[in-house]
Coordinates of C-alpha atoms and ligand atoms in Angstrom, one line a residue:
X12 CA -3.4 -28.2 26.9
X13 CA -3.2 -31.4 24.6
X14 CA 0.2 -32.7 25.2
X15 CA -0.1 -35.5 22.3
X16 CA -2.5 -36.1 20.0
X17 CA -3.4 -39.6 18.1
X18 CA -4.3 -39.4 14.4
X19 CA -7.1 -41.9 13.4
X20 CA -6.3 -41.4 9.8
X21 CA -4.0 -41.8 6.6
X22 CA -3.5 -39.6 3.7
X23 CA -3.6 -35.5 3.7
X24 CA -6.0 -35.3 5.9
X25 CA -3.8 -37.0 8.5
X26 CA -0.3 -35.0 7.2
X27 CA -2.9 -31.8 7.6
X28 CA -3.9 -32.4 11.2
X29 CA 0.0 -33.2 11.7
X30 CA 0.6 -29.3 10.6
X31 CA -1.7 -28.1 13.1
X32 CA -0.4 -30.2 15.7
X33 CA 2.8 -29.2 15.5
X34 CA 2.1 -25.4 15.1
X35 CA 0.3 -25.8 18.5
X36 CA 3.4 -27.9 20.1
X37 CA 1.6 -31.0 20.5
X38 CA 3.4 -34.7 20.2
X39 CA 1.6 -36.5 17.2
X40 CA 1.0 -40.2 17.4
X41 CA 0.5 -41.5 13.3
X42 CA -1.2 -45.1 12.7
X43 CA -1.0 -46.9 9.5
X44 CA -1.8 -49.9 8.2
X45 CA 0.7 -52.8 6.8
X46 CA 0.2 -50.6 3.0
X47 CA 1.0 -47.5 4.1
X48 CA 4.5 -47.8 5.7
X49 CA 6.3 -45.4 3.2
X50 CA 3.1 -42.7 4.1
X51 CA 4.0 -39.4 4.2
X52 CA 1.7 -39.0 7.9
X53 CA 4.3 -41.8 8.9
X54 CA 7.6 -39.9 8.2
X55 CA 5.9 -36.6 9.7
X56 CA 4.4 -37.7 13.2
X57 CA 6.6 -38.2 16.1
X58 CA 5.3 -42.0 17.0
X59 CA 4.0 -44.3 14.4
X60 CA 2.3 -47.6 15.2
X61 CA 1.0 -50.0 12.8
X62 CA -2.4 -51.3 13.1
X63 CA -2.9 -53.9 10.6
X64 CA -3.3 -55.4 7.1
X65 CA -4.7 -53.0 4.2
X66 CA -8.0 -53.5 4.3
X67 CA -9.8 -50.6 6.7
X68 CA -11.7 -52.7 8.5
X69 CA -8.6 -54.8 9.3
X70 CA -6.9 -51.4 10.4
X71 CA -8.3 -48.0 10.0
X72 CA -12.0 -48.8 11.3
X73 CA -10.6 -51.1 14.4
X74 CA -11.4 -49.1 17.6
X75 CA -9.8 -51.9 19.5
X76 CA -6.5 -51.7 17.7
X77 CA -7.0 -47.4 17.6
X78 CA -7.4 -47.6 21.5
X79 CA -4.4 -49.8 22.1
X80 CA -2.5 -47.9 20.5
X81 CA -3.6 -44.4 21.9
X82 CA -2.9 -46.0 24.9
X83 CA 0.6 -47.4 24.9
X84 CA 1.6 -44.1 23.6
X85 CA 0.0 -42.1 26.3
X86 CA -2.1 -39.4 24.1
X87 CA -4.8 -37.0 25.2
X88 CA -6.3 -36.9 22.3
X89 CA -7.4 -38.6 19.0
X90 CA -8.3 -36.7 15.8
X91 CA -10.5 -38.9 13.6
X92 CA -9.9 -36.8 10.3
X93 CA -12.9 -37.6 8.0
X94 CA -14.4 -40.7 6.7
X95 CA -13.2 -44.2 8.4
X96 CA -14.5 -43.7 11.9
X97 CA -14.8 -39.8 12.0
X98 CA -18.7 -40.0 12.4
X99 CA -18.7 -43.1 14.4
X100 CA -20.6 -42.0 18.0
X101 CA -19.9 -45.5 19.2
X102 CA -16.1 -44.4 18.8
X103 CA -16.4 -41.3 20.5
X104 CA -18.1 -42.5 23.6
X105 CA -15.4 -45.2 23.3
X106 CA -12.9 -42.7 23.5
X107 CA -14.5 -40.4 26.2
X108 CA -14.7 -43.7 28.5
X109 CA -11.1 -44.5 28.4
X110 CA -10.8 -40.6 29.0
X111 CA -8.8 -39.6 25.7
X112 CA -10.9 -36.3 24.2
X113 CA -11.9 -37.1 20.3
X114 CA -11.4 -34.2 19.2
X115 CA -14.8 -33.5 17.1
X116 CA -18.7 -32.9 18.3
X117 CA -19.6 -34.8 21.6
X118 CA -21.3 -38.4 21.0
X119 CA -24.5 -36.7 22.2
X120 CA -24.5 -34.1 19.5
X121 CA -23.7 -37.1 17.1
X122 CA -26.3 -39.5 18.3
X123 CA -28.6 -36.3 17.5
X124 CA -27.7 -36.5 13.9
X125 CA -27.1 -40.1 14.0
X126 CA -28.6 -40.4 10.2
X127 CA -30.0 -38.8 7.4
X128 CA -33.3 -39.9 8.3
X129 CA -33.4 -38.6 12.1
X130 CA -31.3 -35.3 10.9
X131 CA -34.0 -34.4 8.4
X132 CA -36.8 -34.7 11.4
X133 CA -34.3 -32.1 13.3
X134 CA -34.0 -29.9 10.5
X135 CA -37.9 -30.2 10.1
X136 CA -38.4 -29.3 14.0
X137 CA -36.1 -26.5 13.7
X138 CA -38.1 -24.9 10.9
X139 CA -36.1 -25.6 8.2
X140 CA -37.3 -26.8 5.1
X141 CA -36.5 -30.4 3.6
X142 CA -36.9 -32.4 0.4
X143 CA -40.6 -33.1 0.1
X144 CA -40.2 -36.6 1.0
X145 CA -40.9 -40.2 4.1
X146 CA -41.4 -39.4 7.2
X147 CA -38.2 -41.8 8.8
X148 CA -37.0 -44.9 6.9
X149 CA -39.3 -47.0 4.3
X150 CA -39.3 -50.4 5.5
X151 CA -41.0 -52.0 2.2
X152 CA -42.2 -51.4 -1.8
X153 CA -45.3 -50.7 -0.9
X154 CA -44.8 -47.9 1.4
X155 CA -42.3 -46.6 -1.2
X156 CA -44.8 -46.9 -3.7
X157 CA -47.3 -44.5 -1.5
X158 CA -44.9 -42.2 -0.9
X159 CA -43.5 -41.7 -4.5
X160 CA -47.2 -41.0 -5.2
X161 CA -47.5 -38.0 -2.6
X162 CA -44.4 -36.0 -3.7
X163 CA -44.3 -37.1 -7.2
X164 CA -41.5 -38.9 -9.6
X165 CA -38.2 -38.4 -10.0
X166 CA -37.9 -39.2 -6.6
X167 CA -34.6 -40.2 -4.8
X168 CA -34.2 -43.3 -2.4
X169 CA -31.1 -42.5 -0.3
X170 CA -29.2 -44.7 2.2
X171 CA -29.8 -43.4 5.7
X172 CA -26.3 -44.2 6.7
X173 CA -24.8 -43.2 3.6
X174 CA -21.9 -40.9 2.5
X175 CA -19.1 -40.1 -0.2
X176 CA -21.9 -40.3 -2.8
X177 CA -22.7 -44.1 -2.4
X178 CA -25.8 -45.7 -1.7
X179 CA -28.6 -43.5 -3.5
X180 CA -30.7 -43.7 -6.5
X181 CA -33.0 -42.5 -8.5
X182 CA -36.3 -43.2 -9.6
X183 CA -38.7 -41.6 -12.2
X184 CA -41.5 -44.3 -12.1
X185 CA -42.8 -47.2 -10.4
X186 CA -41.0 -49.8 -12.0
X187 CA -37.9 -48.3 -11.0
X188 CA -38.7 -46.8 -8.1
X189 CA -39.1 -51.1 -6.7
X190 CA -36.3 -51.9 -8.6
X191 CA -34.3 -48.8 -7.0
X192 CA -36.0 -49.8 -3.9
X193 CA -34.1 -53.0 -3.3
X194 CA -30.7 -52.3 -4.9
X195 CA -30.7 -49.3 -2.7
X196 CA -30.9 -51.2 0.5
X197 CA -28.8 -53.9 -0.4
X198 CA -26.0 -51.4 -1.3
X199 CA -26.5 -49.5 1.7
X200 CA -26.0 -52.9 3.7
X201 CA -22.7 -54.0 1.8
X202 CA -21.4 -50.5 2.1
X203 CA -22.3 -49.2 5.3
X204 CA -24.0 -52.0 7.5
X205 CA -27.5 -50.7 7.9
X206 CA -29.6 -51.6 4.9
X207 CA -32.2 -48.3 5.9
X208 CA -33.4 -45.9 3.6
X209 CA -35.6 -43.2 2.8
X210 CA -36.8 -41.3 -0.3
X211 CA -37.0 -37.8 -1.4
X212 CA -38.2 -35.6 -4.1
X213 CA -35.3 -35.0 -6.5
X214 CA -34.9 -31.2 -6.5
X215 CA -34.5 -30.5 -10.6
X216 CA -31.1 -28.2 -11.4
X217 CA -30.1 -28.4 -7.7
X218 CA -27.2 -26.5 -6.1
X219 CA -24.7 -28.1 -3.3
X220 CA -24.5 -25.0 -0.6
X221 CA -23.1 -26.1 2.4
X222 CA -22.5 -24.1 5.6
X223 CA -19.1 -24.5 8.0
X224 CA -20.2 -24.4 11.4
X225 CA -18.0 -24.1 14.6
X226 CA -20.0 -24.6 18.4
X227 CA -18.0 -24.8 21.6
X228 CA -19.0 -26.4 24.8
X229 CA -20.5 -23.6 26.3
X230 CA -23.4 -23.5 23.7
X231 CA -22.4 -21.3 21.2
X232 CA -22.6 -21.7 17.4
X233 CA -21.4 -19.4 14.5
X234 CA -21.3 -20.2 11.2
X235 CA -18.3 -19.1 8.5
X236 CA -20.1 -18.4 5.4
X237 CA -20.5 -21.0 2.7
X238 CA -19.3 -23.5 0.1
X239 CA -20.9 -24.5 -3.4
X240 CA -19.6 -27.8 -3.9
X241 CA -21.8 -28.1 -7.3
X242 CA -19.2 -29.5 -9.5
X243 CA -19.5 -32.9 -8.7
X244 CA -19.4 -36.1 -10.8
X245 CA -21.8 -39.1 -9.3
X246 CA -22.9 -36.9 -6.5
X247 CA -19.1 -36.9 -5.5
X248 CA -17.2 -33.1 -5.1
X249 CA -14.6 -32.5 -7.9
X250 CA -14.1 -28.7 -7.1
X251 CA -15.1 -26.9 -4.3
X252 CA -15.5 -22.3 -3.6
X253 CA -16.1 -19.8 -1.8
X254 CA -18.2 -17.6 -1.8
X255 CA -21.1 -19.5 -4.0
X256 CA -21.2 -17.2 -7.2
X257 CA -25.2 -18.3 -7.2
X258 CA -25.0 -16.4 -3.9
X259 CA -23.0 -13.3 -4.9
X260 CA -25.0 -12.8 -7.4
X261 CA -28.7 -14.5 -7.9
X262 CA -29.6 -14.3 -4.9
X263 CA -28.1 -12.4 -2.1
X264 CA -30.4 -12.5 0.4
X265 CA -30.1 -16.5 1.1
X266 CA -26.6 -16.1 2.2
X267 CA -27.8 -14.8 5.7
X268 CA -30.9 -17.3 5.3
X269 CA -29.1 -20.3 5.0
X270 CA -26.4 -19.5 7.5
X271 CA -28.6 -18.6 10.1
X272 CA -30.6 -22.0 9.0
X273 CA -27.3 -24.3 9.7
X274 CA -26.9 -22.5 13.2
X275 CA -30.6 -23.0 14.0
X276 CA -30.1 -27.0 13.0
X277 CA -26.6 -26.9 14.6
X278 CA -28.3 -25.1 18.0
X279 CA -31.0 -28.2 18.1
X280 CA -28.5 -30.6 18.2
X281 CA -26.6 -28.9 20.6
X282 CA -23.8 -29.4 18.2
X283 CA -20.0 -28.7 19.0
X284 CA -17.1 -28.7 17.3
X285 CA -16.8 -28.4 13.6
X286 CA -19.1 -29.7 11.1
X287 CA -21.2 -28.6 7.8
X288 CA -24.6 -28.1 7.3
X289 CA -25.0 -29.1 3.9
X290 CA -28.3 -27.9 1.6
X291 CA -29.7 -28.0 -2.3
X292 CA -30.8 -24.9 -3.5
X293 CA -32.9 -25.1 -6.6
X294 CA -32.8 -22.2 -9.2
X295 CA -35.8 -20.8 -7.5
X296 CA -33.7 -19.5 -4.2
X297 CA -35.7 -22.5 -2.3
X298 CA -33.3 -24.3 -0.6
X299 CA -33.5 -27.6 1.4
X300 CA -31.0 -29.3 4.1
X301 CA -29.6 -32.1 2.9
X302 CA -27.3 -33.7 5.9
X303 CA -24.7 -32.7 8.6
X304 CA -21.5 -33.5 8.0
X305 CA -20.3 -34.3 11.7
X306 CA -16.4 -33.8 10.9
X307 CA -14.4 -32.0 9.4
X308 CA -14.3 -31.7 5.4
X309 CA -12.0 -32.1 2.1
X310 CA -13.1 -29.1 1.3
X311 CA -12.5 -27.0 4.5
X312 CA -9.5 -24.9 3.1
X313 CA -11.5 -22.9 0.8
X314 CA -13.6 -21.5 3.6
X315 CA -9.8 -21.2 5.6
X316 CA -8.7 -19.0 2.8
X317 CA -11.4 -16.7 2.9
X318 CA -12.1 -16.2 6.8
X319 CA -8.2 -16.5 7.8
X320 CA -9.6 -18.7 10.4
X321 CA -7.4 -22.3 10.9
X322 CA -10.3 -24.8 11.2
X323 CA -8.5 -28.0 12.2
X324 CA -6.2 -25.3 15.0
X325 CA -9.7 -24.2 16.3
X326 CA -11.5 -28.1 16.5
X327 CA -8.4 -29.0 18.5
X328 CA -8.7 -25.8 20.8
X329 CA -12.5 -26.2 21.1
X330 CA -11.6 -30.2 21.9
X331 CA -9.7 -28.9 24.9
X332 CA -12.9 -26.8 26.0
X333 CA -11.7 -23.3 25.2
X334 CA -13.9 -21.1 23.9
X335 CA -14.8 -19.6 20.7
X336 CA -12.7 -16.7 20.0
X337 CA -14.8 -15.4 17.5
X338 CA -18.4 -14.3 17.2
X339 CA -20.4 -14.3 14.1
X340 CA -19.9 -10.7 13.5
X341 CA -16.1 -11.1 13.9
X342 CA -16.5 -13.5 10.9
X343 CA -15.5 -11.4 7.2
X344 CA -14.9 -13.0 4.1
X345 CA -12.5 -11.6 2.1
X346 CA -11.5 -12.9 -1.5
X347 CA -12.1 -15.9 -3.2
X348 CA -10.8 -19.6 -2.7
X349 CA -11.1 -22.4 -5.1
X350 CA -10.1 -26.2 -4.6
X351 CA -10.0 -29.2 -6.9
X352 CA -9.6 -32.0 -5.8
X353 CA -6.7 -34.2 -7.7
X354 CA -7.5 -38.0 -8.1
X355 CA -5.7 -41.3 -9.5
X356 CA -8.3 -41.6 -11.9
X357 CA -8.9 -41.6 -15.4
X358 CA -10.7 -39.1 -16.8
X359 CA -10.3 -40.4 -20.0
X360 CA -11.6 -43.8 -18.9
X361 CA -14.8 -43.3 -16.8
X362 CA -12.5 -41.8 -14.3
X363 CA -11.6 -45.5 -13.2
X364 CA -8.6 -45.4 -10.3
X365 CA -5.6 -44.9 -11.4
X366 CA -2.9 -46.8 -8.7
X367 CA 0.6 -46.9 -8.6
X368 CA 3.7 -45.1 -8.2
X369 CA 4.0 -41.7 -8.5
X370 CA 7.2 -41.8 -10.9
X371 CA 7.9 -37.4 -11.2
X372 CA 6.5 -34.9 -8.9
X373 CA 6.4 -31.4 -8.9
X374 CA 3.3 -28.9 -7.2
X375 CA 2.8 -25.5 -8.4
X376 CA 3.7 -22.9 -6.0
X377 CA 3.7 -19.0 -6.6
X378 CA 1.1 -16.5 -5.3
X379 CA -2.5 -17.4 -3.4
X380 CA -1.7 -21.2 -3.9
X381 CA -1.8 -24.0 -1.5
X382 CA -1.3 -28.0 -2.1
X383 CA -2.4 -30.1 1.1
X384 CA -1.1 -34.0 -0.1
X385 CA 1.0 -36.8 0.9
X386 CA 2.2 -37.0 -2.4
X387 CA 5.9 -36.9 -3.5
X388 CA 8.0 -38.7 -6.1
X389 CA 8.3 -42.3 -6.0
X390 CA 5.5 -42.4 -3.4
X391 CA 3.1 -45.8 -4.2
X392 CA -0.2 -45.0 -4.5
X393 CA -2.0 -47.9 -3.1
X394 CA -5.5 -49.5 -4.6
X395 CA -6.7 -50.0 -1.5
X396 CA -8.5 -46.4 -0.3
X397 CA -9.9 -43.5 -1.8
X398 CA -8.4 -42.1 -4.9
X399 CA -7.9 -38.6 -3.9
X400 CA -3.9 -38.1 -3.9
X401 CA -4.2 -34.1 -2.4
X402 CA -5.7 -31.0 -3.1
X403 CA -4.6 -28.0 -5.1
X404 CA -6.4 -24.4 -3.3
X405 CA -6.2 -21.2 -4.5
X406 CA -7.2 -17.7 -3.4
X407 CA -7.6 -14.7 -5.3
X408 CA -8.8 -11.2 -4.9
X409 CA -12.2 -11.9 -6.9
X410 CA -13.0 -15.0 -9.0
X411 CA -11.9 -14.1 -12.1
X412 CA -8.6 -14.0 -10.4
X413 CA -8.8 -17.0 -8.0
X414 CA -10.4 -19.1 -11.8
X415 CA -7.1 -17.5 -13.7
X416 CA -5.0 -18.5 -11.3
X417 CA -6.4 -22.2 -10.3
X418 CA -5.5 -22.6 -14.7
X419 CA -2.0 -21.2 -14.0
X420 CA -1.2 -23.6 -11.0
X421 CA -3.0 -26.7 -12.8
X422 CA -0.8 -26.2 -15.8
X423 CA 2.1 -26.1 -13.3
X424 CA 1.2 -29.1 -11.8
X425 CA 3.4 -32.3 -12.8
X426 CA 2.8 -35.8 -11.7
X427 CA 3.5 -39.0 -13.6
X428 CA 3.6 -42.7 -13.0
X429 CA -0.5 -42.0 -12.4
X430 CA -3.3 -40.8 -14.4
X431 CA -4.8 -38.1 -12.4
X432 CA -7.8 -35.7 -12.9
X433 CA -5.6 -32.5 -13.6
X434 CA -6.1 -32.1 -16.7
X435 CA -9.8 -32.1 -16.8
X436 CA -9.9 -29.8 -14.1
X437 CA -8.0 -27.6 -16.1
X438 CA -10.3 -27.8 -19.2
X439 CA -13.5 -27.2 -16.6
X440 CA -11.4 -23.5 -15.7
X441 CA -11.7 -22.8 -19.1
X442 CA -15.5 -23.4 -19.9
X443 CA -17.5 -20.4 -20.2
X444 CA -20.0 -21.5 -17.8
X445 CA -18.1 -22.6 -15.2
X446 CA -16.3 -18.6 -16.0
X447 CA -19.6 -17.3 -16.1
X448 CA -20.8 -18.9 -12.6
X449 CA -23.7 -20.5 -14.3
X450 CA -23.9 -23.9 -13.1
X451 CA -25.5 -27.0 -11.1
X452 CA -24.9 -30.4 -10.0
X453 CA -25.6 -31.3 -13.9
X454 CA -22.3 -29.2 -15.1
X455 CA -19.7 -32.1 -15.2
X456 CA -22.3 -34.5 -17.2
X457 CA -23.1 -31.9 -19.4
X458 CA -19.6 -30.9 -19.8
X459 CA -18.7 -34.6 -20.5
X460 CA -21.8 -34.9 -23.0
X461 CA -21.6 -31.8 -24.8
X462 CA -17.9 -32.4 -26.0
X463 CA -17.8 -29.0 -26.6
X464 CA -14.2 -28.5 -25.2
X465 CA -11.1 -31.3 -25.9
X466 CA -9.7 -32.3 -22.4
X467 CA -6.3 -31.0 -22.3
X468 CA -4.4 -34.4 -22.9
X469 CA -1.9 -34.6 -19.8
X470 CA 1.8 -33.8 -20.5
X471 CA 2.9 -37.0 -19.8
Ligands
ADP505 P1 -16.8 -34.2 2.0 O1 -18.1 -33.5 1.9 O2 -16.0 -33.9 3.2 O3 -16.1 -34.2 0.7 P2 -17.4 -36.8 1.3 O4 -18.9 -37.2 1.5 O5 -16.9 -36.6 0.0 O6 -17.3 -35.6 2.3 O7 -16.6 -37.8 2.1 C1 -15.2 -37.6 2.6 C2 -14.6 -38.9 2.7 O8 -15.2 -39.7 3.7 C3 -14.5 -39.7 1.5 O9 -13.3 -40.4 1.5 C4 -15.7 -40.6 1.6 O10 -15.4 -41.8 0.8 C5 -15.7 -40.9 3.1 N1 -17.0 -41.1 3.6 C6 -18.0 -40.2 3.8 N2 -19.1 -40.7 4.4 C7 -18.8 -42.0 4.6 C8 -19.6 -43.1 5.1 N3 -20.8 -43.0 5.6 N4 -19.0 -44.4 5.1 C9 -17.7 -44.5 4.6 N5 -17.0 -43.5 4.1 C10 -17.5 -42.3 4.1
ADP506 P1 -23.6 -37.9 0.8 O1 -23.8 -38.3 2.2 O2 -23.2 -38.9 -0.1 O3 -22.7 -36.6 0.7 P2 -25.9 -36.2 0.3 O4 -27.2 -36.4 0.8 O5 -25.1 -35.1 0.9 O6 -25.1 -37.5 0.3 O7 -26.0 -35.9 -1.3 C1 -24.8 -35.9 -2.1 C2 -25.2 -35.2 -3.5 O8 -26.2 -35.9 -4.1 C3 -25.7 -33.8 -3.3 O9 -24.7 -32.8 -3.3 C4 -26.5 -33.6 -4.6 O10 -25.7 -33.3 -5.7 C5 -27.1 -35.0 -4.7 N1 -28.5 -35.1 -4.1 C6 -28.8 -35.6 -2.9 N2 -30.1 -35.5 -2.6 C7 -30.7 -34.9 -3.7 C8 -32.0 -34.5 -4.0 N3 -33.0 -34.7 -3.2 N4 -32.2 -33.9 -5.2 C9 -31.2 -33.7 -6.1 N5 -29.9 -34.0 -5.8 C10 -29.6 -34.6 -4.6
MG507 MG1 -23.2 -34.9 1.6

C-alpha cells in the first residue's frame, strides 16, 4: 500500500487526485510553482514544496526539481494528472529508476504509443481502421504533395507529438496544403519540441467517440463504455457525455464495435493503467482511431457517474499492482452524465482568457450535481496556464433529465471578478439540436454562425 503519494500537477486535477488520496489514507505531497502559492492543491495536501518560477518549464515540466522533491519527502508514488509531464515515458522510466511507482501506464506501454504517427501503425496492425492517410511522418512538400493526391483534399496535417488541439491544420488544396505544410511543423516545434507530422484525410461531419480503458499488470483490459466529446471549439472539448446520443440511437451496434476496438489497440500495446482510446466516427457508422490518450482525462467524471466506478481510486490501486476488480461484464452503465467545462474566457470576445481574481463565488449544488475546481472567492486566477477554472458534472436518469438539469445548475452557478464560459454553455443546453442529439464537431461554429440564439449575457 502507497503510504504517500506526490502530485506532479496544479489545478483540479491535482485537488481531484488529493480526494482520492485521502479516501484511500495516503499522505499527499502538492508542488507548486512561485504563482500558485494561494492554490487550492496547496492548502489541501499534507506537504507542499515549491518548485519554481511560473513558467511550466521552469516548474511543472522539471523532472529534476519533481524528483528532488519526491525524494526529500519520502513518497511512493507520483501521480502526473494530465498534460505537463503525464505522457512523458522519459519521466516514467525516470521515476521507476529512482524506484517511486508513477502511477499511470508502464514506460513500455507508453513508448508503444509514443506518437500519433507510431499509434496509428498499432491501430492499423491491430485491425482497426484509421484515417486514410502517410504511412509515418512526412519529412518534406513533396511527399505531402503525393500523399494529398492518394487520399484526396481536405486533408489534415497533424503534429505527431501534438495535444490540447494545437498543432494541426487543414488543407483543401495544394497551395495550402505547402503552406499548411510548414506552419504545421514549425508550430509543432515551438509547442511541443518535435517538428514531426503527418497528414490525414479530413473525415467530413466527424464525431469525437472516445473509449475509457482500464489494464492491470497482469494483462487484462476492459473498457467502460464511451464519451462523445463533439462539442468542441478549435478541436478543443467544451462539453463532454455519456452515453453518445449518436450511439443510443443511430447506431447501436458500434457501441460494442468500438469498445472492443480500444481493447484490441489497448491489448497491442500491452497497455496498463487508465487511458482513452479516442476515434471519429463519420455519419456513416465508419469510425476511425484517432490517438491514445495515455493518462487520465478532464472528462473522466462523466464516464464515473455512469459506471459508479472511481477512476483516479482504481489507477492508484492498479499503480500498486492489484488487480482489476471488475471484468467487462461487471461493467453497466446506468443514467446519463454531462460535463462542461468552465473557462476564464470570453465568449463574447473570441473566447480570449479571461485572468484575474475570482471576486464572488458560489457552485450550484442540489441533486445529480458535481463541481471538481480549485476555485473559491478571492482565488487569483493566474495568466500563466490553461484557462479551465473547474468543471460542472451532472447525472440524470436519461438525458432529457441530466440536459434540464446541467440548465438548472449553470443558472446557479455565480462567479465574478472573471469572464467565464457559463453562460454560453448555458445557451448551448438550450439549442434544439444539441436537445435533439443531432450534432458533430461543426456544432459550436455553427451555433456561433447561425446567431440563431442570444448568449445569455452573464449576471454580472
Ligand atoms: P482531454 O482529452 O483530457 O481533454 P486535452 O487534449 O484537452 O485532453 O488535454 C488536457 C490537458 O493537457 C490540457 O490542459 C492540454 O492543454 C494539455 N495537453 C494535452 N496534450 C498535450 C501536449 N502534447 N503538450 C502539452 N499539453 C498537452
Ligand atoms: P489532440 O491530440 O489535440 O486531442 P486529436 O487527434 O485527438 O488531437 O484531434 C482533436 C480533434 O480534432 C478531434 O476530436 C476532431 O474534432 C479533430 N480531428 C482530428 N483529426 C481529424 C480528422 N482526420 N478529420 C476530422 N477531424 C479531425
Ligand atoms: Mg485527442
Amino acid at each position: 500500500m502507497f503510504e504517500k503519494v506526490l502530485v506532479a500537477n496544479r489545478g483540479e486535477i491535482a485537488v481531484r487526485i488529493i480526494r482520492a488520496c485521502k479516501e484511500l489514507n495516503i499522505r499527499t505531497v502538492a508542488v507548486y510553482s512561485e504563482v500558485d502559492a494561494n492554490s487550492m492543491h496547496v492548502q489541501m495536501a499534507d506537504e507542499a514544496i515549491c518548485i519554481g518560477p511560473a513558467a511550466s518549464s521552469d516548474s511543472y515540466l522539471r523532472i529534476d526539481r519533481l524528483i528532488s522533491a519526491a525524494e526529500i519527502t519520502d513518497v511512493d508514488a507520483i501521480h502526473p494528472g494530465y498534460g505537463f509531464l503525464s505522457e512523458n515515458s522519459h519521466f516514467a522510466e525516470v521515476c521507476e529508476s529512482c524506484n517511486i511507482r508513477f502511477i499511470g501506464p508502464s514506460s513500455r506501454a507508453m513508448n508503444a504509443l509514443s506518437d500519433k504517427a507510431v499509434s496509428r501503425a498499432l491501430a492499423k496492425k491491430a485491425g482497426v481502421e484509421t484515417p486514410p492517410g502517410s504511412e509515418g511522418t512526412v519529412e518534406n512538400e513533396k511527399d505531402a504533395l503525393v500523399v494529398a493526391k492518394k487520399i484526396g483534399y481536405p486533408v489534415m496535417i497533424k503534429a505527431v507529438a501534438g495535444g490540447g488541439g494545437r498543432g494541426m491544420r487543414i488543407a483543401h488544396n495544394d497551395v495550402s496544403l505547402v503552406k499548411g505544410y510548414h506552419t504545421a511543423r514549425s508550430e509543432a516545434e515551438k509547442c511541443f519540441g518535435n517538428s514531426g507530422v503527418y497528414i490525414e484525410k479530413f473525415i467530413e461531419n466527424p464525431h469525437h467517440i472516445e473509449i475509457q480503458i482500464l489494464g492491470d499488470n497482469k494483462g487484462r483490459i476492459i473498457h467502460l463504455g464511451e464519451r462523445d466529446c463533439s462539442v468542441q471549439r478549435r478541436n478543443q472539448k467544451l462539453i463532454e457525455e455519456s452515453p453518445s446520443p449518436l450511439l443510443e440511437h443511430k447506431f447501436r451496434k458500434l457501441r460494442d464495435k468500438i469498445g472492443k476496438a480500444a481493447v484490441r489497440i489497448a491489448e497491442a500495446a500491452r497497455y496498463t493503467n487508465a487511458g482513452t482510446v479516442e476515434f471519429i466516427v463519420d455519419d456513416n457508422g465508419n469510425y476511425y482511431f484517432l490517438e491514445v490518450n495515455k493518462r487520465i482525462q478532464v472528462e473522466h467524471p462523466v464516464t464515473e457517474e455512469v459506471t459508479g466506478i472511481d477512476l483516479v481510486r482504481y489507477q492508484i490501486e492498479l499503480a500498486m499492482g492489484e488487480p482489476l476488480r471488475h471484468s467487462q461484464g461487471d461493467i453497466e452503465i446506468k443514467g446519463h452524465a454531462i460535463e462542461c467545462r468552465i473557462n476564464a474566457e470570453d465568449p463574447f470576445g473570441d473566447f480570449r482568457p479571461s485572468p484575474g481574481r475570482i471576486e464572488m463565488y458560489y457552485q450550484p449544488g442540489g441533486r445529480g450535481v458535481r463541481v471538481d475546481t480549485h476555485a473559491y472567492a478571492g482565488y487569483s486566477i493566474p495568466p500563466t496556464y490553461d484557462s479551465m477554472i473547474g468543471k460542472l458534472i451532472v447525472k440524470g436518469a436519461d438525458r432529457r433529465e441530466a440536459i434540464d438539469r446541467m440548465n438548472r445548475a449553470l443558472n446557479e452557478f455565480m462567479i465574478t471578478g472573471v469572464k467565464t464560459t457559463i453562460g454560453f454553455q448555458q445557451a448551448i443546453m438550450q439549442d434544439p439540436n444539441f436537445r435533439r442529439g443531432v450534432y458533430s464537431t461543426n456544432f459550436v461554429e455553427q451555433f456561433l454562425g447561425g446567431a440563431r440564439y442570444e448568449l445569455i449575457e452573464e449576471k454580472t
